[in-house]
XYZ file of C-alpha atoms in Angstrom:
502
model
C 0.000 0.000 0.000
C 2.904 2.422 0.658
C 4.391 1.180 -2.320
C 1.520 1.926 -4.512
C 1.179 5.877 -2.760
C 4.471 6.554 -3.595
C 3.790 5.809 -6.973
C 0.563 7.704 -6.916
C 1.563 10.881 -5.514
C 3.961 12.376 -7.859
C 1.678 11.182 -10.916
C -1.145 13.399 -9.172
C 0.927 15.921 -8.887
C 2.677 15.673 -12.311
C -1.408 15.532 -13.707
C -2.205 18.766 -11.319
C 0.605 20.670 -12.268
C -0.322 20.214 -16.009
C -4.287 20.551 -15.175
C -2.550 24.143 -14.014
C -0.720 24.723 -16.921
C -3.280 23.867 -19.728
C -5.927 26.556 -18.126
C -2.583 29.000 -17.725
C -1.810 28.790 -21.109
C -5.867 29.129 -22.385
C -6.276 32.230 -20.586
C -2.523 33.866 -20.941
C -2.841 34.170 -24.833
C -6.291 35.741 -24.528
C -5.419 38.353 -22.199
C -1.669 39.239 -23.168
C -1.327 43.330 -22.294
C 1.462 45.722 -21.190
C 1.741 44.696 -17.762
C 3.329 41.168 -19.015
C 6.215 42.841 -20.237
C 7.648 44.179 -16.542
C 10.114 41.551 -15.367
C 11.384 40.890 -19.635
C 12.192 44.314 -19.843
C 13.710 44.880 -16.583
C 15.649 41.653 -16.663
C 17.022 42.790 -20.243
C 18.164 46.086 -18.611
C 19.528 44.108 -15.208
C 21.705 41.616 -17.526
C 23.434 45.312 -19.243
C 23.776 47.388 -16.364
C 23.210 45.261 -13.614
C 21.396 46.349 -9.919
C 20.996 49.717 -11.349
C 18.563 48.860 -13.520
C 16.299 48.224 -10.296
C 16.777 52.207 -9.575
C 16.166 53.455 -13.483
C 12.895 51.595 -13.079
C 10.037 53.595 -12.079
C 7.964 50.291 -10.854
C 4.176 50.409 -9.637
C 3.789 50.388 -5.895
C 2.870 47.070 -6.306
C 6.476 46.575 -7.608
C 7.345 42.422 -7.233
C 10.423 43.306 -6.762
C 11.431 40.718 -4.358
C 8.982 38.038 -4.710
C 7.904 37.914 -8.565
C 11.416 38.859 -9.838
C 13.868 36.877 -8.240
C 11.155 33.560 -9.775
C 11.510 35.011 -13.365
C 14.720 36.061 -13.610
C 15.394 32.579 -12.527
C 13.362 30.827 -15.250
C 14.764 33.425 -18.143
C 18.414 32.784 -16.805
C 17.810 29.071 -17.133
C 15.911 28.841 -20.328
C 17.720 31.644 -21.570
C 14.281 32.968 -22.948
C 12.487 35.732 -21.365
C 9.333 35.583 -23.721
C 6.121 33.565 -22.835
C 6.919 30.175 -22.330
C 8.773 31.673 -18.776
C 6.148 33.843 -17.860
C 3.788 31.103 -17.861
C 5.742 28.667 -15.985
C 6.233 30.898 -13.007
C 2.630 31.533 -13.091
C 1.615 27.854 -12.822
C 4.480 27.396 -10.291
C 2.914 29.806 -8.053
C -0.548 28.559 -8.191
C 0.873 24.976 -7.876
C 2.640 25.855 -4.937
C -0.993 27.438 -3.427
C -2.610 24.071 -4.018
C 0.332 22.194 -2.407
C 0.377 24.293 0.683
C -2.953 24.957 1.485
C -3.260 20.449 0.975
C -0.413 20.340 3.540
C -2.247 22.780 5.710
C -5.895 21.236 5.492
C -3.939 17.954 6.447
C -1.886 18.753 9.603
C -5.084 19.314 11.401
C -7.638 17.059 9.205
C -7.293 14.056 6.680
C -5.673 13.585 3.367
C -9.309 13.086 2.070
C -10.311 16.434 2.976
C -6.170 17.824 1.886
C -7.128 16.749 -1.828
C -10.081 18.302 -1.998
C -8.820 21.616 -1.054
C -6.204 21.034 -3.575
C -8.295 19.857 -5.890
C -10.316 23.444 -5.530
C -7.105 25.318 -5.688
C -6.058 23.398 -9.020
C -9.321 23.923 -10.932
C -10.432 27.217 -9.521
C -13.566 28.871 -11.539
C -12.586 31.086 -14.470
C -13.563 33.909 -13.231
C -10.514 33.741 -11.081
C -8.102 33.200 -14.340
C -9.564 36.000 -15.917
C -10.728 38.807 -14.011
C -9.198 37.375 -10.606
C -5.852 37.872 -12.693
C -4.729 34.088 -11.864
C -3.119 33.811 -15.614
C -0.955 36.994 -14.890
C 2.582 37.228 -13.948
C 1.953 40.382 -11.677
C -0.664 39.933 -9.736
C -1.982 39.658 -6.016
C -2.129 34.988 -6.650
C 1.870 35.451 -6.909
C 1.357 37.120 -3.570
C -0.644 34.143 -2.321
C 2.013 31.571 -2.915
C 4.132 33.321 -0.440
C 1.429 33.707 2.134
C 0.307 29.881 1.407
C 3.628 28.890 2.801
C 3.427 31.662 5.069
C 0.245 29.770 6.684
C 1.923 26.324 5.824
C 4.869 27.235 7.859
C 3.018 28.606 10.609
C 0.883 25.475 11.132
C 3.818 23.893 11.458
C 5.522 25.973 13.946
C 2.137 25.822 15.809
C 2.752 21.868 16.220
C 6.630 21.507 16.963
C 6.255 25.416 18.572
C 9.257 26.275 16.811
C 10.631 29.914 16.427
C 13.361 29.001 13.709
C 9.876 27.731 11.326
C 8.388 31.249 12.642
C 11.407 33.080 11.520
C 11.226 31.332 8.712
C 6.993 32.069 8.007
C 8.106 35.395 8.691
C 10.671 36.176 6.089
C 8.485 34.921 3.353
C 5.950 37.478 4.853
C 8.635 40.076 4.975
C 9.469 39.460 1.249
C 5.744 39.566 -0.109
C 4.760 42.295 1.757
C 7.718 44.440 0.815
C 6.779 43.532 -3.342
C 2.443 43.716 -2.268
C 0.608 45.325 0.266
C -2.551 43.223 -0.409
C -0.436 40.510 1.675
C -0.865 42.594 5.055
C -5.242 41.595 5.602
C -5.060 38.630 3.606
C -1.891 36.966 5.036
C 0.115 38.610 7.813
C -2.502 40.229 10.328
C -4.296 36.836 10.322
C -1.187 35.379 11.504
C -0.489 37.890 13.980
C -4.177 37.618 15.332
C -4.188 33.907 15.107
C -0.812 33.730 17.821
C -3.693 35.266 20.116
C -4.935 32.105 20.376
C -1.604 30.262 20.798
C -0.813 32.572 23.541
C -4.461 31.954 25.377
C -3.239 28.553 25.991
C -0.285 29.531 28.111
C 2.270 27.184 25.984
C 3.515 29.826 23.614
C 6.087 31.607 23.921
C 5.627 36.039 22.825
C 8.826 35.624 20.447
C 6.409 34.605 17.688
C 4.078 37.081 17.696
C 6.974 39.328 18.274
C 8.221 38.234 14.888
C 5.282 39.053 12.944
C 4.764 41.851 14.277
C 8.146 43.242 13.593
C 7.584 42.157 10.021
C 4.082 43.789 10.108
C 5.745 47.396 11.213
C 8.479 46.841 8.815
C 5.842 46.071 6.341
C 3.895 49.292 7.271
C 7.146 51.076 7.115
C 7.988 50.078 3.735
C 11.681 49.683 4.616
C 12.867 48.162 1.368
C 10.517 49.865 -0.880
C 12.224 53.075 0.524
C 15.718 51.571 -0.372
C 15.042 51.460 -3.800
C 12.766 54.166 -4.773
C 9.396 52.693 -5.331
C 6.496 54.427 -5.192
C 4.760 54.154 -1.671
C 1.083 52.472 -1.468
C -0.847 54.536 0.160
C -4.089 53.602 2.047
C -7.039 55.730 2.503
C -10.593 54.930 3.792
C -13.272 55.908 1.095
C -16.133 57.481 2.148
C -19.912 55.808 3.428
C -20.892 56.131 -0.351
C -18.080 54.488 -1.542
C -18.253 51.611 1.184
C -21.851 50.954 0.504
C -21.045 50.402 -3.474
C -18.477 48.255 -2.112
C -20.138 46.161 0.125
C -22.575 45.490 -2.793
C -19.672 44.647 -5.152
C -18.349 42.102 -2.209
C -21.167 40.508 -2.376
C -21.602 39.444 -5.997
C -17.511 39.109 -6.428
C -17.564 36.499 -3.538
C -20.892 34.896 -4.947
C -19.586 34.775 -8.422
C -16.292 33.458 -6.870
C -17.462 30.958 -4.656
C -20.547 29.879 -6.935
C -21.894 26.200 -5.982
C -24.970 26.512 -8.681
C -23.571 25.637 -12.003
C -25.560 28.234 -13.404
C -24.173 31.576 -13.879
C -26.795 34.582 -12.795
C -27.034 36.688 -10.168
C -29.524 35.024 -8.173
C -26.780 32.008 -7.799
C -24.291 34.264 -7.117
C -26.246 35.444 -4.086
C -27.525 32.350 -2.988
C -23.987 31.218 -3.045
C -22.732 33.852 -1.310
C -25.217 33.413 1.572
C -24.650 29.358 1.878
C -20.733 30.812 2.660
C -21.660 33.477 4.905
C -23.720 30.513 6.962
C -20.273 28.361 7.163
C -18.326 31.534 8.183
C -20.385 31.916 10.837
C -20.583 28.396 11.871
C -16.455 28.390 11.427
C -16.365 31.601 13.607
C -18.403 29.555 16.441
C -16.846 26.358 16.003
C -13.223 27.822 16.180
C -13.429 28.225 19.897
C -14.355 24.190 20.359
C -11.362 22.841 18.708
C -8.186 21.841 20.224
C -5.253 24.776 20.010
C -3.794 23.473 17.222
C -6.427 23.008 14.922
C -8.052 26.378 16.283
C -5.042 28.297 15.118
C -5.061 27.204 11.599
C -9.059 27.920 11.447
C -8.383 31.267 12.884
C -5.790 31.374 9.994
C -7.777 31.064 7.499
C -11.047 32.975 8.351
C -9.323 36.032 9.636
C -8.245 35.846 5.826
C -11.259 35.592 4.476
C -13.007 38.156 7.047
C -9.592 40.428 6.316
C -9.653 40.983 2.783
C -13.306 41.337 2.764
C -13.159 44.151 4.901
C -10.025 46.246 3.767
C -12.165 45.926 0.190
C -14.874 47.397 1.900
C -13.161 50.289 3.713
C -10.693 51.211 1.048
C -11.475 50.337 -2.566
C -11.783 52.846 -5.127
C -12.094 51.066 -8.187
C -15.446 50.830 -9.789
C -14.817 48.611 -13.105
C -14.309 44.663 -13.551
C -10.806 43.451 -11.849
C -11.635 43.931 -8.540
C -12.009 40.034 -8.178
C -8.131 40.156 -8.027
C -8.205 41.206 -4.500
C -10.237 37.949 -3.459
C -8.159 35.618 -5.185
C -7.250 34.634 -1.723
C -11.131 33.350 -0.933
C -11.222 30.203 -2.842
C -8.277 27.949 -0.481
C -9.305 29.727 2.424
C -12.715 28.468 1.896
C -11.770 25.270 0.992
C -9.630 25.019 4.192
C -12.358 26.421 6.007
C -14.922 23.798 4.461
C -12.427 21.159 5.397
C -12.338 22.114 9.028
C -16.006 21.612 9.510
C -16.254 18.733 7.686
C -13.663 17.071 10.446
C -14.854 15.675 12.855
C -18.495 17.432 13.063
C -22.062 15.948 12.800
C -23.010 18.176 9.803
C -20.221 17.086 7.472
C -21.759 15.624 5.019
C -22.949 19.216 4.256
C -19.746 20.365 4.110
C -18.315 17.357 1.640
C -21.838 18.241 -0.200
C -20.651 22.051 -0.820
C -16.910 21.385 -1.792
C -17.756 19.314 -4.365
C -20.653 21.450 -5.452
C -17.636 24.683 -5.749
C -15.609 21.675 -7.656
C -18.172 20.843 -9.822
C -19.122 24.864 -11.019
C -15.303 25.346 -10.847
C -14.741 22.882 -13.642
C -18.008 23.956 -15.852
C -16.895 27.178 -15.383
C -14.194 26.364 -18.044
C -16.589 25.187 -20.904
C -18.739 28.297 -21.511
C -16.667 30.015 -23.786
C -16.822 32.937 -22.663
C -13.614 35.237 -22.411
C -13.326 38.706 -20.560
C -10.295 40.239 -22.713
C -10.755 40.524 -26.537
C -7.081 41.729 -27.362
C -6.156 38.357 -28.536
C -2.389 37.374 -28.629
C -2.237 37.399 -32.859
C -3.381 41.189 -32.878
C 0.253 41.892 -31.472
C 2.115 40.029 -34.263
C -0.637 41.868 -36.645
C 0.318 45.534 -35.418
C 4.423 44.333 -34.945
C 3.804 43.412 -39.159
C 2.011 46.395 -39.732
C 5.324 48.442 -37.790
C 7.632 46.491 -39.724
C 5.970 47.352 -43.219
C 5.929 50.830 -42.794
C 9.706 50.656 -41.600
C 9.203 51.777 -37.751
C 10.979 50.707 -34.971
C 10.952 53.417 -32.501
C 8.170 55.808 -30.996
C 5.266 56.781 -28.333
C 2.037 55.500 -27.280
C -0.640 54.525 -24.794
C 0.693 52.040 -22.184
C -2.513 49.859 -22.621
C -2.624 49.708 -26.579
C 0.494 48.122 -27.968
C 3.244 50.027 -26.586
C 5.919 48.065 -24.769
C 4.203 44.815 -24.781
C 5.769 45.097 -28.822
C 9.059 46.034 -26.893
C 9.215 42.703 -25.285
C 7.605 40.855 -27.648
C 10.290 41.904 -30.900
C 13.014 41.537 -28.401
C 13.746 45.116 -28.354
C 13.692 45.541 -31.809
C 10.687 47.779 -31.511
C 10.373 50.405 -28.759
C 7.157 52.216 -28.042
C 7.757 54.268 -25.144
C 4.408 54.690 -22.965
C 3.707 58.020 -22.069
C 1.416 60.212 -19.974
C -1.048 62.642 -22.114
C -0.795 66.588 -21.634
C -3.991 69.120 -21.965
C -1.170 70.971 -23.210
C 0.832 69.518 -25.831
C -0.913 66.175 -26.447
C 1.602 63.999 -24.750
C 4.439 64.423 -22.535
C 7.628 62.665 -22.924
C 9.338 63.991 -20.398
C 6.999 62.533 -17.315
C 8.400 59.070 -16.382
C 5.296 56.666 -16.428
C 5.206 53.968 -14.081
C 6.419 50.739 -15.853
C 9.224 52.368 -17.849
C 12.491 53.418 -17.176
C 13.671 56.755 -16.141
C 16.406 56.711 -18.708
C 14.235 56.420 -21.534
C 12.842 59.572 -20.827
C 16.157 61.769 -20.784
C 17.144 64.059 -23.117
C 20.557 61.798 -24.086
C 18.349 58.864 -24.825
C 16.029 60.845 -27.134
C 18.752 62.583 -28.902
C 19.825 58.922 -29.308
C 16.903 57.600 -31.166
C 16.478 56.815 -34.526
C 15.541 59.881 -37.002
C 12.421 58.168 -38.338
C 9.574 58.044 -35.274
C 5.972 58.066 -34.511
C 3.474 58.563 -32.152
C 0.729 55.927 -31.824
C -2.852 58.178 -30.848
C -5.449 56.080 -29.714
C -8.313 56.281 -27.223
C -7.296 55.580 -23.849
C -6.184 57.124 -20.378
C -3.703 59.108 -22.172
C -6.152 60.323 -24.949
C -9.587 60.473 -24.271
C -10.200 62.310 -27.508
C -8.114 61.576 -30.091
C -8.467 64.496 -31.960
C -7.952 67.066 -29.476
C -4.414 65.265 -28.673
C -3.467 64.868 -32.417
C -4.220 68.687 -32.727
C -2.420 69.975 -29.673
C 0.460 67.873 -30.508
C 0.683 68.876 -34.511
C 0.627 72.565 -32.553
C 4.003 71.954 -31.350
C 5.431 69.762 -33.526
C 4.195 70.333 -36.797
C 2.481 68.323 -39.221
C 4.149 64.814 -39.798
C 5.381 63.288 -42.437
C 2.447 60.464 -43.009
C -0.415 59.286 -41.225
C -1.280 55.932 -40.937
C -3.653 54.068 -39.295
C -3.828 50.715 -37.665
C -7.189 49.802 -36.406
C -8.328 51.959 -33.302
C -4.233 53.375 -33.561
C -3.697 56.318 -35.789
C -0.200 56.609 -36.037
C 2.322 60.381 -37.124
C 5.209 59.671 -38.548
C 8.199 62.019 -38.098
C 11.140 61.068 -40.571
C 13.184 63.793 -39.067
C 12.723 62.949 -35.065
C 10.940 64.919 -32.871
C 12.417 67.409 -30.116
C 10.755 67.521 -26.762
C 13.245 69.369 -25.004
């Protein structure tokens, strides 16, 4: 019988890691945008002038710096590649690693039964989550996760051998993701600092490990190594009662959608889903206090996470517009954990086992309606990079979100489209340093630098809202060009004799 389960267990994992993979891949070449280029251009720049690339980055506060990076630049070193096929393996790695620690969580306190079916949620989470939870991407708040997985992995651990070096060790990865993420603070940290309360109630804790976190928690809140190398600081700010109350409402539907257990896909599931949840939070929240310490600090764990991230979206979101499921992408292991913990032991678990695999079963459907939430497919970049190449045009300006230095990393650097900000003035302006490009490219050396023949790429966006009030305030001040063309929703002015912004 051992035999035979160490046969089995790396050929579920080899078929889980895959299951990943395939649903990866699906989603990545639907959705492929700007923000995908971040660690290929930086690493490009890091392998030519080294650390100091990290400082002629202007990176998003959100800046993966130190948890996202160090995985990539791995994988491109390695496969000597930094195009897709990288991107896309670190992605999978860091929802594989999710499923594997949350399964080695669930299982410390529970059963390997109940383990694979919270890694069997994890593995085929609902599409929503690949989509607009942002599970495909390379940058997003699910890399975060990994690290706080382990985080919670680790501490369970500690909790049972009451070891500070596994602490420490719970706490660096904490120290890491938080310095790269904010988002890890309510959906990862606090809950562990919280959850040592009820270590500590016991008597048979020592105060060194909540003296840990909470060192990493102020250091967090400090942004020490954000500081160090000039990111941008996340700043949090309570929106007002209107503002929470649109929230709230969001919450609800983003969890039901999330979380949905009805197949169907409509809002009256969502809510009915999201209401059969809130009835096992509640039930988790009163069990919590009958289980032995152990197993009460890893359900504290894992509903403080789910009760945390609900209510920092509450009290500080400010975006209105699809995406906002990122921030929950936290919600479906901590659920399944949660699920797990009732099922254990307790008189109602067939209910439990009942609603996991209902969340398994929509999970997987999920998958098989067609339905995408991105239409800039992957082929309408090599369209546009064919359309560049044609006209003979390898260096110029655009709109971050509309083919700009995605076609940078993409043609290897054979292309650069330098994103810029838009000016009521002048149309664009060059000379602002965008987040997600680096500070260099913006100096007057590096212009003069270029090559004679450039354009500017208009199209409607953040930086023009009207296209022809930017195309007119910029022919103002730098004269008419030399040719239009036009590309789709991109009208493009050519310059075959450069253009001077300083």
């Amino acid at each position: 019988m051992n035999g035979l389960r160490k046969f089995t267990t790396p050929v579920i994992l080899v078929l889980s890691f895959m299951c990943i993979y395939y649903l990866t891949v699906m989603y990545f070449k639907s959705t492929v945008n700007a923000d995908f280029a971040n660690s290929p251009i930086v690493y490009r720049e890091f392998i030519t002038h080294g650390v100091s690339a990290l400082y002629d980055w202007r990176p998003t506060p959100d800046s993966w710096y130190f948890s996202v990076y160090p995985i990539n630049f791995l994988l491109f070193f390695i496969m000597n590649d930094d195009g897709i096929t990288p991107l896309v393996l670190s992605t999978v790695i860091f929802t594989f690693v999710i499923a594997v620690a949350f399964y080695k969580l669930t299982g410390s306190v529970t059963n390997k039964a109940l383990a694979s079916l919270v890694f069997a949620g994890v593995v085929f989470m609902p599409q929503i989550m690949y989509t607009l939870g942002y599970v495909q991407h390379p940058f997003a708040h699910n890399s975060t996760s990994a690290y706080g997985a382990l985080a919670f992995m680790l501490a369970a651990m500690s909790a049972k051998n009451n070891s500070v070096k596994i602490t420490a060790m719970a706490s660096l990865l904490s120290f890491i993701a938080i310095s790269s993420d904010m988002w890890l603070a309510p959906a990862y940290l606090l809950p562990l600092v919280f959850g040592e309360i009820f270590l500590l109630r016991g008597g048979n804790r020592s105060y060194a490990h909540i003296s840990i976190y909470l060192v990493v928690a102020v250091a967090g809140y400090l942004h020490v190594l954000p500081r160090i190398f000039n990111i941008d600081i996340q700043e949090v700010k309570i929106v007002g009662i209107d503002q929470m109350i649109v929230n709230f409402k969001m919450m609800l539907l983003i969890i039901g959608k999330t979380l949905n257990i009805f197949i169907i896909q409509s809002e009256m599931a969502w809510y009915a889903s999201f209401c059969v949840w809130l009835v096992l939070l509640c039930y988790a929240v009163y069990s919590v206090f009958r289980m032995s310490d152990v197993m009460q600090y890893v359900a504290s764990l894992v509903v403080l996470s789910i009760l945390g991230i609900s209510s920092s979206y509450i009290l500080i979101n400010q975006l209105i517009k699809p995406g906002s499921e990122r921030f929950f992408v936290s919600l479906v292991p901590c659920a399944m954990a949660m699920c797990a913990f009732l099922c254990f032991k307790n008189k109602f678990r067939s209910v439990f086992v009942a609603v996991m695999c209902l969340f398994l079963a929509t999970s997987i459907a999920s998958h098989f309606n067609g339905k995408m939430y991105d239409h800039r497919k992957y082929n309408e970049f090599q369209e546009y990079t064919s359309f560049l190449d044609r006209h003979d045009l390898t260096y110029g300006y655009g709109e971050f979100w509309h083919n700009s230095i995605e076609i940078d990393w993409l043609t290897g650097g054979r292309i650069k489209i330098i994103p810029v900000y838009g000016d009521l003035k002048y149309g664009i302006n060059v000379e602002r340093v965008r987040p997600q490009t680096m500070r260099s490219w913006h100096t007057k050396s590096a212009i003069e630098k270029a090559p004679k023949r450039q354009f500017v790429a208009f199209s409607k966006g953040y930086v023009c809202p009207d296209v022809d009030v930017c195309t007119s305030l910029f022919v103002k001040k730098h004269g008419e060009p030399s040719e239009v063309l036009k590309w789709k929703y991109i009208t493009l002015y050519v310059y075959n004799d450069g253009l001077k912004f300083f």
